[in-house]
Amino acid sequence: MVQAKKALAKKTKTRKARAVSSARSNDYQNFIGGRWVSSRLGEILIRDKEKYTADMTREMGKVLKEAGGDVQEAIDCTYYTAGEGRRLHGFTTPAEMPNKFAMCVRQPVGLCGLITPWNFPMAIPSWKLIPALVCGNTVVIKPAEATPLSTYNLVRACEEAGIPPGVVNLVTGYGETVGAGITNHPALRLVSFTGSTDTGRVVASACAERNAICSLEMGGKNAIIVMDDADIDNAVEGAVWGAFGTSGQRCTASSRLVVHKKVYKQFAKKLVERTRALRVGNGADPKTEVGPVINEDAVHKIMSYIDIGEHEDAATLACGGQRLTKGDYAHGYFIEPTVFTDVAPHTRIAQEEIFGPVTSVIPANSLDEAIEITNGVRYGLSAAIYTQDVNRAFHAMEETYTGIFYVNSSTIGAEVHLPFGGTKGTGNGHREAGTQVLDMLSDLMIPISIDSI
Ligand code: NAD
Ligand code: MN
């Protein structure tokens, strides 16, 4: 990291080259077993949690409570994964020949490139970085251009925890230059990417060209199904936080609410009431419930989707829909939490990832129709159902093609010991977190035969 810090001062090209070479010059074999990810790192993150939280809110706007949760995720990830360093199991098995001993062990992949988005600026880097270290790898990490500080804080904590220089290398910069430099670099054996599906496709192509391992976590268009037997207040609560938490800028955001016709009116009315009451403002104010969106580009994108919803898609704008510009709002990127009702499932606002405080209520006549609507998008990250009927819940769970599924709970809320990831346009089959991430970050199944005479 000392090298990486020096490297930061250099121009992009030199910076990349130096970071890669400083990582490569370290013998990663020495780091097997999680020796460098001790609970010491967790202690440092706990000690400085408040500062990291404030930094994050200042950096990207999410409300303090959520920023604290983001830092906590890094803490949880550190403690959980450090323990996994003692459980990097392989296996032994009988061999065909009597004089052979067969076993499989895990080996580090080598130098890993980690590319992360801005919406979970410490949690997502930690999800990649910590298990990569526990598996004995070295890393080059590039945070999103909007959120270098939170990742810098994490990397500095690694340094303080005693992880040797050169093992963790931070580079900052834009995706098309620094990001592409990572995906194209021949020394990087693996690239772990989280971001939009369009960028993920570019990353995957670059990795395919040079046969690098590539793990992708991408966009979502997640649905909550609300059945006619649901606890409506509970469903509304889940929808509000799923749709408007982190100002809707979550890969797991509840951007579609597929509601049974029998409870549709009641649900929509309560949802609009709850949404109108949300307090939008500065994330650093503890009373704020919904913070700003990330930047001016995001405002334009989200406002253009609101326009598409009203006109092209002919949906009903039930509440919100405006950029807030008066008073203090003039200094930021604030958009009213927005609900569209009577949304047809094939329209753009019901198909495309808006990544802002906008959700679409879609009517359905039956459970099977609701499941069909839920599945009818290019993404497959998270889905949920609100129902009192266990058979309906299991039916929906089995028929919904997503990586994550909830019953009577919103589409959000990952846990570090559970595998996280999606299907279709959301992922390419890998999972993060849990023990599953270790399979991606280590070369599994290396059979060794010993001629034991
Ligand atoms: P993005 O795709 O714009 O950028 C993600 C990262 O990729 C950034 O660090 C960026 O600099 C880099 N990048 C951009 N172009 C690149 C290129 N050509 N080569 C290499 N790297 C490049 O995404 P974003 O706007 O930062 O984040 C929002 C997106 O991330 C949303 O689509 C959201 O759903 C997704 N996301 C997914 C998950 C998940 O786990 N599935 C989690 C969070 C966010
Ligand atoms: Mn982007």
Coordinates of C-alpha atoms in Angstrom, one line a residue, residues 66 222-227 230-250 252-260 263-264 266-276 278 289-290 319 337-341 356-362 382-387 406-413:
E66 CA -27.3 3.2 6.0
N222 CA -36.4 -6.8 -8.6
A223 CA -40.0 -7.5 -7.8
I224 CA -42.1 -7.9 -4.7
I225 CA -45.2 -9.9 -5.2
V226 CA -48.1 -8.9 -3.0
M227 CA -50.8 -11.6 -2.8
A230 CA -50.8 -10.6 2.5
D231 CA -50.4 -8.4 5.6
I232 CA -50.8 -5.2 3.6
D233 CA -49.2 -2.9 6.1
N234 CA -46.2 -5.2 6.3
A235 CA -46.0 -5.3 2.5
V236 CA -46.2 -1.5 2.2
E237 CA -43.4 -1.2 4.7
G238 CA -41.2 -3.6 2.8
A239 CA -42.0 -1.9 -0.5
V240 CA -41.1 1.6 0.9
W241 CA -37.7 0.6 2.2
G242 CA -37.0 -1.7 -0.6
A243 CA -37.8 1.0 -3.2
F244 CA -36.5 4.1 -1.5
G245 CA -33.7 3.0 0.8
T246 CA -30.4 4.4 -0.5
S247 CA -32.6 6.5 -2.7
G248 CA -33.4 3.5 -4.8
Q249 CA -29.7 3.1 -5.7
R250 CA -29.4 -0.6 -4.8
T252 CA -31.6 -5.2 -5.0
A253 CA -34.0 -2.3 -5.0
S254 CA -37.7 -3.1 -5.1
S255 CA -38.3 -1.4 -8.4
R256 CA -41.4 -3.4 -9.2
L257 CA -44.4 -4.2 -7.0
V258 CA -46.6 -6.8 -8.5
V259 CA -49.9 -6.7 -6.7
H260 CA -52.9 -9.0 -6.8
V263 CA -55.7 -5.8 -2.9
Y264 CA -54.3 -3.5 -5.5
Q266 CA -55.7 -0.7 -0.9
F267 CA -52.0 -1.4 -1.4
A268 CA -51.5 1.5 -3.8
K269 CA -53.3 4.0 -1.6
K270 CA -51.3 3.0 1.5
L271 CA -48.0 3.0 -0.5
V272 CA -48.6 6.5 -1.8
E273 CA -49.5 7.8 1.7
R274 CA -46.3 6.3 3.2
T275 CA -44.2 7.5 0.3
R276 CA -45.5 11.1 0.5
L278 CA -40.9 10.3 3.6
E289 CA -35.1 9.2 5.6
V290 CA -34.2 9.5 1.9
C319 CA -46.8 10.6 -6.3
P337 CA -39.7 9.4 -4.0
T338 CA -41.8 8.4 -6.9
V339 CA -44.6 5.8 -7.4
F340 CA -46.1 4.8 -10.7
T341 CA -49.3 2.8 -10.7
G356 CA -33.2 5.9 -8.3
P357 CA -36.2 6.5 -6.0
V358 CA -38.8 5.3 -8.5
T359 CA -41.0 2.2 -8.2
S360 CA -43.7 0.7 -10.4
V361 CA -46.9 -0.9 -9.2
I362 CA -48.1 -3.6 -11.6
S382 CA -33.7 -10.6 -5.9
A383 CA -37.5 -11.2 -5.5
A384 CA -40.0 -11.4 -2.7
I385 CA -43.5 -12.5 -1.9
Y386 CA -45.9 -11.3 0.8
T387 CA -48.5 -14.0 1.6
Y406 CA -37.6 -13.5 0.4
V407 CA -40.9 -14.4 2.0
N408 CA -42.7 -11.5 3.9
S409 CA -39.6 -9.4 3.7
S410 CA -38.3 -6.9 1.2
T411 CA -35.9 -7.6 -1.7
I412 CA -33.0 -6.0 0.2
G413 CA -30.7 -7.2 3.0

